[in-house]
Coordinates of N, CA and C in Angstrom, one line a residue:
X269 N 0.8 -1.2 0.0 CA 0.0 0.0 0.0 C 0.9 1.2 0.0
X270 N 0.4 2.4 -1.1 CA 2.0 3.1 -1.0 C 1.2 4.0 -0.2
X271 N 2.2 5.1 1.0 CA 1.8 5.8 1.8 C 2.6 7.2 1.2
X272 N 1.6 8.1 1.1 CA 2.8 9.6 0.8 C 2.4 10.2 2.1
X273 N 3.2 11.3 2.8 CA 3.0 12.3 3.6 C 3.4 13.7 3.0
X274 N 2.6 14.7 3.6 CA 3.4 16.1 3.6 C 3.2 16.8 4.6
X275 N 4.1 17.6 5.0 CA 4.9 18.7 5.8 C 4.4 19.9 5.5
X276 N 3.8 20.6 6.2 CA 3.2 21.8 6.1 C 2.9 22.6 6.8
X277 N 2.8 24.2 6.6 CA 2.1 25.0 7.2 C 0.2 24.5 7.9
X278 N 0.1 25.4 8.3 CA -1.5 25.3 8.8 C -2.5 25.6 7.3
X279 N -3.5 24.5 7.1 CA -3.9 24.3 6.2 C -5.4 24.1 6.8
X280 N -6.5 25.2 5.7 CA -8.1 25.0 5.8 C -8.7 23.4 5.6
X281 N -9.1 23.1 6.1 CA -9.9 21.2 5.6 C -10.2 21.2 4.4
X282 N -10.4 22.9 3.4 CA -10.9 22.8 2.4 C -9.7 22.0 1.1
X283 N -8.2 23.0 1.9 CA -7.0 23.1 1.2 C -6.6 21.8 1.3
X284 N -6.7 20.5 2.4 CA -6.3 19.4 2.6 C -7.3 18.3 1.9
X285 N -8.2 18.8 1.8 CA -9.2 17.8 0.9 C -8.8 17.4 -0.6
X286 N -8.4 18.5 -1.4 CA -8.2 19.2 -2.2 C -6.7 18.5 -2.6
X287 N -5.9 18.8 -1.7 CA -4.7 18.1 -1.6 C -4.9 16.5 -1.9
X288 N -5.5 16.0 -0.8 CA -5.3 14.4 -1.1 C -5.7 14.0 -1.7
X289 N -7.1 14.6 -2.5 CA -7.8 14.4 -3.5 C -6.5 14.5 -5.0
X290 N -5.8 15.2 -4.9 CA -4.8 15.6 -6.4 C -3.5 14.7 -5.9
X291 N -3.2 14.6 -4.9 CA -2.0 13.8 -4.3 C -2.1 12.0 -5.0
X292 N -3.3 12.1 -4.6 CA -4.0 10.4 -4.8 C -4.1 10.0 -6.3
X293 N -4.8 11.0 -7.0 CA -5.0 11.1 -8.2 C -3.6 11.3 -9.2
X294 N -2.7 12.1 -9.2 CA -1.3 11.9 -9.5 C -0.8 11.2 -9.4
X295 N -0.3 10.5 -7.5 CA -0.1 9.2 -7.9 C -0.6 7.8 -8.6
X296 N -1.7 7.8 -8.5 CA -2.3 6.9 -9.1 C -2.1 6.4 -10.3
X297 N -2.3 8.2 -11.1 CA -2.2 7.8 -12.7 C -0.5 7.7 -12.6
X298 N 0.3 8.2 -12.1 CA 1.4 7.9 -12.5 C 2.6 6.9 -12.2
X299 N 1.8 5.6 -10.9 CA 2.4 4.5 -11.2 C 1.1 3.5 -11.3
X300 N -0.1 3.4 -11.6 CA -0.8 2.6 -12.0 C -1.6 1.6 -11.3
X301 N -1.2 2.6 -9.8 CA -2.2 1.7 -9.0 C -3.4 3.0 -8.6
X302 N -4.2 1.4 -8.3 CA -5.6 2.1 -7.7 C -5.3 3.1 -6.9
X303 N -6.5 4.2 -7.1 CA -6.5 5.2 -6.0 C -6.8 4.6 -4.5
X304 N -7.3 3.7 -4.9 CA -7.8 3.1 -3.2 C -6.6 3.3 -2.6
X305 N -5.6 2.8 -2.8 CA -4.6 1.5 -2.5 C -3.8 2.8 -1.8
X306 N -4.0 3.9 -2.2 CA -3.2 5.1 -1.5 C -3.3 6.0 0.0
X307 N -2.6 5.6 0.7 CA -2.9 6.5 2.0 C -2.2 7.7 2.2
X308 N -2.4 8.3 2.5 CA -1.8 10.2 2.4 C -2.2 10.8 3.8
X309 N -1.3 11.4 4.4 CA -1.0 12.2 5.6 C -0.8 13.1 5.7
X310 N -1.4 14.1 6.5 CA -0.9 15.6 6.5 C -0.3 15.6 7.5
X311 N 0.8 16.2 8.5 CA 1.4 16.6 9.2 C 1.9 18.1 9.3
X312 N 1.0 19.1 10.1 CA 0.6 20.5 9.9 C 2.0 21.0 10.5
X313 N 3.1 21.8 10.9 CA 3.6 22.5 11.4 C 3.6 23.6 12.1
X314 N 3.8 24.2 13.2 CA 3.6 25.6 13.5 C 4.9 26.2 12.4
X315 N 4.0 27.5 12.2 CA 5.1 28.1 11.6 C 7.1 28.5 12.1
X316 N 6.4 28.7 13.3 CA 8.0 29.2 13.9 C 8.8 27.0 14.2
X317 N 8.0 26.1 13.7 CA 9.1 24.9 13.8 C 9.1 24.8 12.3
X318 N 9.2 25.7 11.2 CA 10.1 25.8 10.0 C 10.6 27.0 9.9
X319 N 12.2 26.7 9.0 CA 12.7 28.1 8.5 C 13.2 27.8 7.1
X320 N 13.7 28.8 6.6 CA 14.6 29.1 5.3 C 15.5 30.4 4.9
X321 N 16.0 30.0 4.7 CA 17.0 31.3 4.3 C 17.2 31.8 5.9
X322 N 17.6 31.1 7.0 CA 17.7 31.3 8.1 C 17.1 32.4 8.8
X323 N 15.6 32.3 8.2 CA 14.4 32.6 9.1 C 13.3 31.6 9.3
X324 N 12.4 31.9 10.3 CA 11.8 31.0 10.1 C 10.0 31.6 9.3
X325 N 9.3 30.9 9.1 CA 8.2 30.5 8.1 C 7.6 31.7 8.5
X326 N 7.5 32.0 9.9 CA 6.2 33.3 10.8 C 7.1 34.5 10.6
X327 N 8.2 34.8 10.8 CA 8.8 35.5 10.1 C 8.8 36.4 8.7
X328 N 8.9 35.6 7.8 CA 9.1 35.2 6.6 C 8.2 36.1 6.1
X329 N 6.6 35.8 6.5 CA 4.8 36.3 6.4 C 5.1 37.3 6.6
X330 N 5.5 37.7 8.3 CA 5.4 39.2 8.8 C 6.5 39.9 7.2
X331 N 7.3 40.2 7.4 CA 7.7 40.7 6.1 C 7.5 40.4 4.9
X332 N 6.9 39.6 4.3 CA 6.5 39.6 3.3 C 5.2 40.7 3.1
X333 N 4.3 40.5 4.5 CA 3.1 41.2 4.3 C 3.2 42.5 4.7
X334 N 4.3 42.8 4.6 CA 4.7 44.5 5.1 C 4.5 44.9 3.8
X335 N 5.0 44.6 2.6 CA 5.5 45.1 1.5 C 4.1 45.6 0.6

């Protein structure tokens, strides 16, 4: 049974629906098994336990949304 996961910010039920629905469906068609057969995980993050460019994620927003 293949299992995907993803790593993420905080996400609406609408945005994770949406997701596993296109996650499932991608994989699917593109190794050829049943959509059933697929389990998918979300795993939400707070934003300050991610960074990049040695800031982190909440950070990141606050200046971005200054601009």
């Amino acid at each position: 049974m293949p299992y995907i996961t993803m790593e993420c910010g905080k996400l609406t039920t609408e945005q994770k629906e949406n997701l596993i629905s296109r996650l499932t469906e991608t994989a699917s068609e593109a190794t050829g098994i049943p959509p059933e057969f697929f389990m998918i995980t979300i795993k939400e993050l707070p934003d300050t336990n991610m960074g990049f460019g040695g800031k982190t994620v909440e950070k990141t927003k606050r200046e971005y949304l200054k601009k």
